[in-house]
Tab-separated table of C-alpha atoms and ligand atoms in Angstrom:
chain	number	residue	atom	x	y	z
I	434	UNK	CA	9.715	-32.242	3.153
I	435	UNK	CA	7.510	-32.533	-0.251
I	436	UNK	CA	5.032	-29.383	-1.408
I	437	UNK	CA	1.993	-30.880	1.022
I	438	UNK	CA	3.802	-31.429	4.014
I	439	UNK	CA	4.935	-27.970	3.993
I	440	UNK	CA	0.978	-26.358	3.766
I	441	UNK	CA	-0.027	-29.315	6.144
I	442	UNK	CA	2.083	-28.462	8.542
I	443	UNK	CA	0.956	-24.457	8.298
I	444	UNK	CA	-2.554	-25.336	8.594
I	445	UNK	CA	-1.732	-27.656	11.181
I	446	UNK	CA	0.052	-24.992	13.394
I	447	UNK	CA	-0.889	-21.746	11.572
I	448	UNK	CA	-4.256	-19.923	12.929
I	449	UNK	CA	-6.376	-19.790	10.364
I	450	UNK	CA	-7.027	-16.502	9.500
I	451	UNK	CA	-6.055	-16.739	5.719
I	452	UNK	CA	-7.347	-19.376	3.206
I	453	UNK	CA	-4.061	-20.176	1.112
I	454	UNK	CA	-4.066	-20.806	-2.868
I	455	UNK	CA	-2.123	-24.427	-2.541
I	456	UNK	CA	1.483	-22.892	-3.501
I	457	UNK	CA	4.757	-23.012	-1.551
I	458	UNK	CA	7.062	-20.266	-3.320
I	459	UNK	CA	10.222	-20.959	-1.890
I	460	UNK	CA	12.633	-18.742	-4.278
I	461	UNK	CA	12.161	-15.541	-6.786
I	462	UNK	CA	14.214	-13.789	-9.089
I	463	UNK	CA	13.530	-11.052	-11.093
I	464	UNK	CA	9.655	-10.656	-11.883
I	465	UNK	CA	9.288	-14.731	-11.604
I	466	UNK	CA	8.558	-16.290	-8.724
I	467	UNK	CA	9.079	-21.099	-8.620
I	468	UNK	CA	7.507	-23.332	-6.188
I	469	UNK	CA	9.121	-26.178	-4.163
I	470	UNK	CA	8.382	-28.421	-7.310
I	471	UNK	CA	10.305	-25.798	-9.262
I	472	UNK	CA	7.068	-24.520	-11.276
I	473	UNK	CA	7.791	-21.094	-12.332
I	474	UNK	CA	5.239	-18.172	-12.488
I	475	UNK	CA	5.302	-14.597	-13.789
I	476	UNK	CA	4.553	-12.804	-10.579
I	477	UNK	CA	2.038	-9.790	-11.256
I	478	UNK	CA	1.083	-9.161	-7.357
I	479	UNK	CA	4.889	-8.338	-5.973
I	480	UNK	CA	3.202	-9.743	-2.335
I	481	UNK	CA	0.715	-7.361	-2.820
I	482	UNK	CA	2.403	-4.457	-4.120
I	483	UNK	CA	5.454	-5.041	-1.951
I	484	UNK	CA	8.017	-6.013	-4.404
I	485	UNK	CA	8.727	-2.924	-6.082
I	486	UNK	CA	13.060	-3.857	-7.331
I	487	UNK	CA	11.762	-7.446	-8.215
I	488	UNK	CA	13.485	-10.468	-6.253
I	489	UNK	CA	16.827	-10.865	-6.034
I	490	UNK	CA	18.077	-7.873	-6.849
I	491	UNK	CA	21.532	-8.128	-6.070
I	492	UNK	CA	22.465	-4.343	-4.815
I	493	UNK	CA	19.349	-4.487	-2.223
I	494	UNK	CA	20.096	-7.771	-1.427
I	495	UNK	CA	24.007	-7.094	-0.518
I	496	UNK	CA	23.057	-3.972	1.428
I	497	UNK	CA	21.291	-5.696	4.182
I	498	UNK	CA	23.611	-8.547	3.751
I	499	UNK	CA	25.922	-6.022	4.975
I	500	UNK	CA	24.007	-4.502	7.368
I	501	UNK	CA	23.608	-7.946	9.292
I	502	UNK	CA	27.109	-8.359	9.682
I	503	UNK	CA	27.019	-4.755	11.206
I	504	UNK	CA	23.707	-4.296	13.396
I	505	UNK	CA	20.252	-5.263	13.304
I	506	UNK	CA	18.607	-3.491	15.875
I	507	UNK	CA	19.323	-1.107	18.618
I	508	UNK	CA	15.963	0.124	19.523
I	509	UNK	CA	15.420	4.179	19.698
I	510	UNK	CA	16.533	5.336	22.888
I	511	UNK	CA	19.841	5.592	20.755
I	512	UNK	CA	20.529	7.016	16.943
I	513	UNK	CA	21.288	4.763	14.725
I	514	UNK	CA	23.321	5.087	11.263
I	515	UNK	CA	20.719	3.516	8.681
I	516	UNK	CA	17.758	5.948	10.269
I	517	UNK	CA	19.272	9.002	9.695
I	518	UNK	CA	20.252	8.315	5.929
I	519	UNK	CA	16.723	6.335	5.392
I	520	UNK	CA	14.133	9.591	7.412
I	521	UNK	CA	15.981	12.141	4.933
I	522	UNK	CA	15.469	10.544	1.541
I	523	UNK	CA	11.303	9.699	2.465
I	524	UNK	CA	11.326	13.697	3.912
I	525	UNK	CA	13.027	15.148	1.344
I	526	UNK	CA	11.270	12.678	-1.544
I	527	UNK	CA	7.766	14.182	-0.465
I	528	UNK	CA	8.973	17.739	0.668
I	529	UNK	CA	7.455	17.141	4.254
I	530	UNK	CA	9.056	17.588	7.428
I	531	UNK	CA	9.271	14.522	9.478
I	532	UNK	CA	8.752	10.894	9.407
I	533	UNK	CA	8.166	8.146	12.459
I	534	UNK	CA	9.269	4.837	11.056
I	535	UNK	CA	6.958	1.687	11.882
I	536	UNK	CA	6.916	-2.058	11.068
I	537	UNK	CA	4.011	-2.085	8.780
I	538	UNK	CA	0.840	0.031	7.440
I	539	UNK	CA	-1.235	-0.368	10.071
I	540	UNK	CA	0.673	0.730	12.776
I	541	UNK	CA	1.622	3.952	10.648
I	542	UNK	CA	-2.103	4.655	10.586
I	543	UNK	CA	-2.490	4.353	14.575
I	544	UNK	CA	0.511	6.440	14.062
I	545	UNK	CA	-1.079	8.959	11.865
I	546	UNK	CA	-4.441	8.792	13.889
I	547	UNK	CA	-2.622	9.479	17.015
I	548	UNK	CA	-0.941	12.815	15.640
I	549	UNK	CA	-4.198	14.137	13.999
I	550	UNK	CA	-6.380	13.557	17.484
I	551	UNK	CA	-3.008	15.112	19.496
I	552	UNK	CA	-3.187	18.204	16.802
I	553	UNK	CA	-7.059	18.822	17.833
I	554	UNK	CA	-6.475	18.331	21.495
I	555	UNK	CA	-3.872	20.521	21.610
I	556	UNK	CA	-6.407	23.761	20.393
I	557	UNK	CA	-9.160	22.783	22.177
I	558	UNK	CA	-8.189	20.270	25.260
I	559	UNK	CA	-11.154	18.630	23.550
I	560	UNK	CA	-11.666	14.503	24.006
I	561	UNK	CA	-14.266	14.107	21.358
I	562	UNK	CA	-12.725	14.753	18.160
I	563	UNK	CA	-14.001	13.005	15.176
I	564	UNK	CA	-12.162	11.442	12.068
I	565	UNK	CA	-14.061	11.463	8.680
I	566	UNK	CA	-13.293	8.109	5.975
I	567	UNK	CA	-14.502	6.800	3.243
I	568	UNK	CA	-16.522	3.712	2.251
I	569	UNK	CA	-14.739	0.911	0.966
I	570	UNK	CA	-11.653	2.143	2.118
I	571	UNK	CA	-9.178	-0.285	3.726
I	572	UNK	CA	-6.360	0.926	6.030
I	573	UNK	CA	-5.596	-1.865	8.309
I	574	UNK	CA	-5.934	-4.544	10.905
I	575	UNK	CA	-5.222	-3.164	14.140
I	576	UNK	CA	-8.228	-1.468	16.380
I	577	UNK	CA	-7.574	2.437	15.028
I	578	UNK	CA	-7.374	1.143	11.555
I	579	UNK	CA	-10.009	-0.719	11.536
I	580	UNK	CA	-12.128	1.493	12.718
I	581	UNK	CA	-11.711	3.901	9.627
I	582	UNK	CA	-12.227	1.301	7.100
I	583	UNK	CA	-15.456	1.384	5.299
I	584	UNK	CA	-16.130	-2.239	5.400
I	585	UNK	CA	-19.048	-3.357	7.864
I	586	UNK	CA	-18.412	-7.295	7.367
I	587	UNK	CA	-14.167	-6.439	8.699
I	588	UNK	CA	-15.823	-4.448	11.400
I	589	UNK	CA	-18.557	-6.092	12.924
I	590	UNK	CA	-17.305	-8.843	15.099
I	591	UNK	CA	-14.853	-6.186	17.001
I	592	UNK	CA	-17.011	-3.585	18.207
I	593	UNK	CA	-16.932	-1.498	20.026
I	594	UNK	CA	-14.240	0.102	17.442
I	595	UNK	CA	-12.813	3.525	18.076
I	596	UNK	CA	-15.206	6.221	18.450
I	597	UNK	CA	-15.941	9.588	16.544
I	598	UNK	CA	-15.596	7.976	13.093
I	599	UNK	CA	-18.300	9.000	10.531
I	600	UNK	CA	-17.933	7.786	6.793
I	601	UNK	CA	-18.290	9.650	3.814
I	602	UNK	CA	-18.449	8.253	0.144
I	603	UNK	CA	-15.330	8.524	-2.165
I	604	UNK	CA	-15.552	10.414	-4.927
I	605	UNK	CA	-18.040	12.691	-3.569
I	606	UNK	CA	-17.211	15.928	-1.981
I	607	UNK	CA	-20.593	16.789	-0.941
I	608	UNK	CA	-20.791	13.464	1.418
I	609	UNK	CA	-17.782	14.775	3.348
I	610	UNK	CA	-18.445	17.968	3.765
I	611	UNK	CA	-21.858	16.695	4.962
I	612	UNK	CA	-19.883	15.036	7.568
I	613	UNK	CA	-17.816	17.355	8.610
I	614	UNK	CA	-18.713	19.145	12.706
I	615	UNK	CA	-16.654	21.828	14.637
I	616	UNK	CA	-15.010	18.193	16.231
I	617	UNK	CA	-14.012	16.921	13.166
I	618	UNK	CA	-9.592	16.760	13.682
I	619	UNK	CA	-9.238	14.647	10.153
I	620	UNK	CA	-10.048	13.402	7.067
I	621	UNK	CA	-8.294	10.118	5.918
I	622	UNK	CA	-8.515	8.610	2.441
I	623	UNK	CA	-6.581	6.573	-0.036
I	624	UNK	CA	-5.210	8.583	-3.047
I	625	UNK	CA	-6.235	5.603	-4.895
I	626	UNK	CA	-8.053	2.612	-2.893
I	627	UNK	CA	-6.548	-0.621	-2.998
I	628	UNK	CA	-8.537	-3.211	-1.756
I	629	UNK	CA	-11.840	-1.912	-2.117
I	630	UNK	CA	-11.248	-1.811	-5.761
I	631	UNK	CA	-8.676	0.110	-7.170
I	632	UNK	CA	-10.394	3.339	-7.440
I	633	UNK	CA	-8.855	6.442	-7.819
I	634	UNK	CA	-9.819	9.917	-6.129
I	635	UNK	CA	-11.165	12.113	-9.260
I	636	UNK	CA	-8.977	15.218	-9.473
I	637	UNK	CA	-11.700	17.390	-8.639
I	638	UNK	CA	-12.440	15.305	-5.120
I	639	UNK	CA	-8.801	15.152	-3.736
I	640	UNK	CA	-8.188	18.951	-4.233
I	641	UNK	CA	-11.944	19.969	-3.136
I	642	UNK	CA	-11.392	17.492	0.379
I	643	UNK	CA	-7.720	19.645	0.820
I	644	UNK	CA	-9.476	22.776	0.049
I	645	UNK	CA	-12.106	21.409	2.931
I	646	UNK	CA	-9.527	20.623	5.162
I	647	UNK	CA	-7.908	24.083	5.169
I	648	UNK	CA	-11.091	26.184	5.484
I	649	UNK	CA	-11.827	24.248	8.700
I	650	UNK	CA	-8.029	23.586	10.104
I	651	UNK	CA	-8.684	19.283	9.431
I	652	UNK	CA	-5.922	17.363	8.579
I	653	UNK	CA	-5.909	15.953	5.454
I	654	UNK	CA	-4.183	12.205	5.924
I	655	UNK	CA	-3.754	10.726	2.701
I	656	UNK	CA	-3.026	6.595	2.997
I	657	UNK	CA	-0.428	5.931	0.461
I	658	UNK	CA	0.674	2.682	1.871
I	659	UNK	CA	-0.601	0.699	-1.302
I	660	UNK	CA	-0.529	3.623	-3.806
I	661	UNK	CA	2.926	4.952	-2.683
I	662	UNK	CA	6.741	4.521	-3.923
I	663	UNK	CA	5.851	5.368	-7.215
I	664	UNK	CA	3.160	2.553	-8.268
I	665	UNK	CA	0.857	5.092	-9.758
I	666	UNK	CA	3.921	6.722	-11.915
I	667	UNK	CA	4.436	9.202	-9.473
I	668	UNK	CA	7.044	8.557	-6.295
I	669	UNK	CA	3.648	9.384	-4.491
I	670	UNK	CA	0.379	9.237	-5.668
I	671	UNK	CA	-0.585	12.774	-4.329
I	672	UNK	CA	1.939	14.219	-6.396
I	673	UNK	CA	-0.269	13.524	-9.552
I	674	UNK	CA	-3.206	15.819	-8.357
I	675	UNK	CA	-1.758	18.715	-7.290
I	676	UNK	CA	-2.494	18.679	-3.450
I	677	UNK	CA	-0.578	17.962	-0.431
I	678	UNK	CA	-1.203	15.835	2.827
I	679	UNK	CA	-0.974	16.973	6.375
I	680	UNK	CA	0.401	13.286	7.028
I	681	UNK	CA	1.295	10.670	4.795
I	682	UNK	CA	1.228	7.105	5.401
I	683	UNK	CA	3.397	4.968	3.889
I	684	UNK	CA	4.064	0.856	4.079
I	685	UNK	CA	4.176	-1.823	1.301
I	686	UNK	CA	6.925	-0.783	-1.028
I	687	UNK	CA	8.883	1.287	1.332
I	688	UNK	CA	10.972	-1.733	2.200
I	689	UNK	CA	10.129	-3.662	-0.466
I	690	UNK	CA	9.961	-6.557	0.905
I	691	UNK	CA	11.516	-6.097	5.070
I	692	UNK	CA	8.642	-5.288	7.282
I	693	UNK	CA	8.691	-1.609	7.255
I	694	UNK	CA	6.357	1.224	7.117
I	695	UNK	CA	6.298	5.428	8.204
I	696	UNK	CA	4.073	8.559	8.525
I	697	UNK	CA	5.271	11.798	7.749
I	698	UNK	CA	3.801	15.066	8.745
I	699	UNK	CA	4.492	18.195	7.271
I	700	UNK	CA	5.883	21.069	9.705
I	701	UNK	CA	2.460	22.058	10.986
I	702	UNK	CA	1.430	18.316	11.914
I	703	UNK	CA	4.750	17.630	12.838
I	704	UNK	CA	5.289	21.039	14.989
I	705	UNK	CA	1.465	20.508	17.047
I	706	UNK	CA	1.098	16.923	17.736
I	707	UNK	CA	3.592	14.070	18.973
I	708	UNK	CA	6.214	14.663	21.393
I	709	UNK	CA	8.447	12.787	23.905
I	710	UNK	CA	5.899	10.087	25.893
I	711	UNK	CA	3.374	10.664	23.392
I	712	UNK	CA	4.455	7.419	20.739
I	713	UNK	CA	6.931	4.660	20.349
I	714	UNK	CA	7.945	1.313	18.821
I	715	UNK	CA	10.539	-1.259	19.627
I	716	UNK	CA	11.312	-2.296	16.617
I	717	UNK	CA	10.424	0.990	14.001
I	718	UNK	CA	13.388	2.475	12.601
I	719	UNK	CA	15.811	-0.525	13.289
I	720	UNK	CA	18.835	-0.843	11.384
I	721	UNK	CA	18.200	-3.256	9.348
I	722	UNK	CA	14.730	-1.965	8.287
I	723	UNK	CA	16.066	1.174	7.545
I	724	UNK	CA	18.971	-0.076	5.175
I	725	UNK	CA	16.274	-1.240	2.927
I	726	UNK	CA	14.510	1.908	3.006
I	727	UNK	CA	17.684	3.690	2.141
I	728	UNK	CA	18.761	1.008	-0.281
I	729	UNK	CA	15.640	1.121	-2.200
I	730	UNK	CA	15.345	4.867	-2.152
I	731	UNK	CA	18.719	4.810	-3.798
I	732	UNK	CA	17.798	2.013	-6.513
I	733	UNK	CA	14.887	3.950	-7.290
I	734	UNK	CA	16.663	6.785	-8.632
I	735	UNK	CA	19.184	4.850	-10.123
I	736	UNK	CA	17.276	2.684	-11.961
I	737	UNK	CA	14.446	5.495	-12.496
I	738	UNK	CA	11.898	3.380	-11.375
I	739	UNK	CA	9.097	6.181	-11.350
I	740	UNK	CA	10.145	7.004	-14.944
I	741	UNK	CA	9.916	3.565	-15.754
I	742	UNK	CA	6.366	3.380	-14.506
I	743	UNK	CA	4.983	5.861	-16.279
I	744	UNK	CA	6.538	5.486	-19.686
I	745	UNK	CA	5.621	1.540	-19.555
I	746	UNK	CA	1.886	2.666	-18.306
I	747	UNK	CA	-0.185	3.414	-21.652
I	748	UNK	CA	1.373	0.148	-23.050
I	749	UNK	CA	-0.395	-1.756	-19.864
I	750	UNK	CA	-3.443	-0.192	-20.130
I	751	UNK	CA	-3.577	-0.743	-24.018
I	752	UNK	CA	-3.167	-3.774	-23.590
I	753	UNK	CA	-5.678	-4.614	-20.442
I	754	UNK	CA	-8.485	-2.165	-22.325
I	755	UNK	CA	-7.972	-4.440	-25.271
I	756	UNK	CA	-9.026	-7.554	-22.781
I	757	UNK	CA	-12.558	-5.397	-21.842
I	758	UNK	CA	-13.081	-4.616	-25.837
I	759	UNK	CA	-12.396	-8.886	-26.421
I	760	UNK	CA	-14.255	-9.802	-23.141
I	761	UNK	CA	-17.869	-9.438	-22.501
I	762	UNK	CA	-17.722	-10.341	-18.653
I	763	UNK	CA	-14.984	-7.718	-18.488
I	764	UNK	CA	-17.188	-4.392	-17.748
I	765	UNK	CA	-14.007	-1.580	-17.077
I	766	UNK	CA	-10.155	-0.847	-16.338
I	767	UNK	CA	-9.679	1.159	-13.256
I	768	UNK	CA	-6.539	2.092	-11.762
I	769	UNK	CA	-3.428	4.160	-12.482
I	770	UNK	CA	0.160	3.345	-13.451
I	771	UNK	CA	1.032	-0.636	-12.180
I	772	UNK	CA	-1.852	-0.130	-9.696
I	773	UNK	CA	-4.693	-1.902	-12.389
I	774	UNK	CA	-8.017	-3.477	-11.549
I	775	UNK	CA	-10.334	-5.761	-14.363
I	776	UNK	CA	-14.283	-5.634	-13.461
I	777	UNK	CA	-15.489	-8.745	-13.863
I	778	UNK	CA	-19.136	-9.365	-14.383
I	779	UNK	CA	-20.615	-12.902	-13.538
I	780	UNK	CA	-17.900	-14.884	-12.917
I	781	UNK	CA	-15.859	-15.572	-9.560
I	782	UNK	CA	-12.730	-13.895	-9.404
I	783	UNK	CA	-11.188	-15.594	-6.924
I	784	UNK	CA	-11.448	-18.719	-9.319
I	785	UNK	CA	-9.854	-16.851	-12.046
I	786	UNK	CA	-7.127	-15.831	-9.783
I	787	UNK	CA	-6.326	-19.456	-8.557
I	788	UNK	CA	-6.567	-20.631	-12.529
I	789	UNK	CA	-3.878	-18.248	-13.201
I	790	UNK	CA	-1.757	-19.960	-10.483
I	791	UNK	CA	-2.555	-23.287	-12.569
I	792	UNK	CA	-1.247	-21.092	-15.748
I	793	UNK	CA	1.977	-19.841	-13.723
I	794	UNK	CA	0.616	-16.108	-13.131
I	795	UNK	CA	0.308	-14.461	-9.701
I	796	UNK	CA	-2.212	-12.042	-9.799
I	797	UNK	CA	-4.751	-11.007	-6.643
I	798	UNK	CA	-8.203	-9.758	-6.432
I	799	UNK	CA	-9.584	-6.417	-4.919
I	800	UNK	CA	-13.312	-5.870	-3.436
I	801	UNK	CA	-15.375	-8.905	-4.887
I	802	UNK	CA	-15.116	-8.642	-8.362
I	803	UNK	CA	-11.867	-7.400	-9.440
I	804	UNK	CA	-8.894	-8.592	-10.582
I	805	UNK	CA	-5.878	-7.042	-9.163
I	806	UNK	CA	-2.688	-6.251	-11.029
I	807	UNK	CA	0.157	-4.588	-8.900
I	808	UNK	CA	3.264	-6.381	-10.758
I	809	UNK	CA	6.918	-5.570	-10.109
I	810	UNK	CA	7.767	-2.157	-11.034
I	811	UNK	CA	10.836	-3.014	-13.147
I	812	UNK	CA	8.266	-5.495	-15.202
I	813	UNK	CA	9.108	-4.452	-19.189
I	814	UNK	CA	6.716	-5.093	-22.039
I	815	UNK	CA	7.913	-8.475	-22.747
I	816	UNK	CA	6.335	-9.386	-19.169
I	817	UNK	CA	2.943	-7.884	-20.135
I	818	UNK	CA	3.169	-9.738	-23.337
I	819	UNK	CA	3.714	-12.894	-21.497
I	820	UNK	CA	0.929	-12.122	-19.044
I	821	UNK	CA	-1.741	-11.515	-21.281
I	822	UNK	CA	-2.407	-15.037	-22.593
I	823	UNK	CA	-1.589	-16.689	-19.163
I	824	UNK	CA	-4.839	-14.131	-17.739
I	825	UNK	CA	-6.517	-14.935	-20.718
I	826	UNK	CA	-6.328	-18.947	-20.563
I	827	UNK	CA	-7.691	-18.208	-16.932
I	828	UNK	CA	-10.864	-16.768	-17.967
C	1645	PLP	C1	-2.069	-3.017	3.067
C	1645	PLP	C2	-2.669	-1.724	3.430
C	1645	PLP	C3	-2.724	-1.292	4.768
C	1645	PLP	C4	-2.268	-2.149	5.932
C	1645	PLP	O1	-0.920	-2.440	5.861
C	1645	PLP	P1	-0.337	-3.684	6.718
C	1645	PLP	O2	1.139	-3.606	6.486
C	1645	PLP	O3	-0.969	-4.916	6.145
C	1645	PLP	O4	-0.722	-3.470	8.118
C	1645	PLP	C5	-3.231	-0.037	5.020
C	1645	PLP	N1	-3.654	0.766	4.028
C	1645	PLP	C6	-3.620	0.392	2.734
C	1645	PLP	C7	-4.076	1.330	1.668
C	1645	PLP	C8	-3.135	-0.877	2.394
C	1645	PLP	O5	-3.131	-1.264	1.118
């Protein structure tokens, strides 16, 4: 089949719940990504911050080669080799206590939402807990995620939502504790938020919302599915401000690249909420899903990914803040680490983002005027040399 019969025959059998830029990326190695007429790109999305190794890497991709040929799913009425080796590298990497495995983000928020309502029921037999979020936050698809993200347009057509969910404003302490009632069982945020975005909680905000959360016995969920596995420079983004979660939710990177995602509780979440009957997944914490997790904890460290991240960081923002000095439609940088964001004033980003394609770059947008830049983690500076004047000719 030729480039159009491929996207003609998604849209012809595809529900249409995505509008496609009009590529068909059929292989990837390293941080380049080449289309079914062998066009080449510098990829600086990963598949929205999935990607963390790169494609093809050749340890990862031999692991679950191997773990094919030995299982690929038992389900979890049994134990299973990969699961115990993957749930004690995320524990121990975060200094939690325990972790349920999922098969993407928004399932490990129902996950997380689940254990924080549990936690409150369990003092007060109490059915009318409340969860505080934030504005533009984004946390997922599914009915319980969707009801805590601040985005009326997502919302609307599926009321009625979950109930008990008021929303605060990131970024401003007062808002939530405005919000906050003798009902109130949680607080979840994004350390940094992705899609509305990229904007990261001020120091003073995350450590004033834990300091919240402990006067009043709340549990402080922190959404690290896009900010996670080290994209900020830290292996988590909470471990940058000095403040820990009650649960941590984790997707994206984790596999980088199999369908995988987790929450983790520390010992007080973890020793009040979920037991036996209470949660479950068919598929969460299947061999093969769990290789990768193990795999790419191990690669990490090996290849000192998180290290890499933050020594390469002031050379990508140097570089990007030199773009808002050159650029007057360019307003700000925000982000942290490889998780970047361009403010663009007066000019449609999603057209800049499909003229990249036309330049060979992948990049994404966030909210409706940013550009998005989540690249590879193991991207060095020759790739952000190369990336510059392929963003620029898009402009
Ligand atoms: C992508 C994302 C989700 C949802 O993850 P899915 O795997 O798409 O369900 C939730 N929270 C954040 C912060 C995300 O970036």
């Amino acid at each position: 089949m030729k480039t159009e019969d491929y996207m003609k025959e998604t849209d012809t059998y595809v529900l249409h719940t995505y509008n496609r830029f009009p590529v068909v990326f059929e292989r990837g190695s390293g941080v380049h990504l080449y289309d079914t007429d062998q066009k080449e790109y510098l990829d600086f999305a990963a598949g929205i911050a999935v990607f963390g190794l790169g494609y093809g890497n050749a340890e990862y991709n031999a692991a679950l080669k191997d773990q094919v040929d030995k299982i690929i799913h038992t389900s979890n009425l049994y134990y299973n080799v990969p699961l115990a080796e993957a749930a004690r590298k995320v524990v121990e990497s975060c200094g939690m206590s325990r972790v349920f495995f999922t098969n993407s983000g928004t399932e490990a928020i129902e996950g997380a939402i689940k254990a924080a309502r549990k936690y409150a029921w369990l003092k007060d037999r109490g059915t009318d807990h409340e969860i505080i979020a934030m504005r533009h936050s984004f946390h997922g698809r599914s009915l319980g995620a969707l009801s805590v993200t601040g985005n009326a347009a997502y919302q609307e057509p599926f009321k009625p939502l979950i109930g008990g969910v008021r929303f605060a404003d990131f970024n401003d302490l007062k808002s939530v504790e405005e919000n906050i009632t003798d009902k109130t069982c949680a607080i979840i945020m994004e350390t940094v938020q992705g899609e509305g975005g990229i904007y990261p909680a001020t120091r003073e905000f995350l450590q004033g919302v834990r300091r919240l959360c402990d006067e009043h016995d709340i549990l402080l969920i922190l959404d690290e599915i896009q900010c996670g596995m080290g994209r900020t420079g830290h292996l988590w983004a909470w471990q940058g401000y000095g403040v820990q979660p009650d649960i941590m939710t984790c997707a994206k990177a984790l596999g980088c690249g199999v369908p995988v995602g987790c929450f983790v509780l520390n010992e007080k979440a973890a020793a009040n909420s979920l037991v036996p009957g209470d949660h479950g997944t068919t598929y969460g914490g299947n061999p093969l899903a769990m290789r990768a997790v193990s795999t790419v904890f191990d690669l990490f460290e090996k290849y000192h990914i998180v290290d890499h991240v933050r020594e390469l960081t002031p050379y990508f923002e140097h570089k990007l803040d030199a773009l808002v000095e050159k650029y007057d439609f360019l307003t700000t940088r925000r982000g942290k680490g490889f998780m970047q964001g361009l403010v663009v004033s007066g000019k449609p980003v999603g057209q800049i983002a499909a003229r990249a394609l036309e330049n060979g770059l992948v990049v994404i947008t966030a909210g409706s005027d940013v550009i998005r830049l989540v690249p590879p983690l193991i991207i060095e500076k020759e790739d952000i040399d190369e990336m510059i004047p392929r963003l620029e000719a898009s402009f």
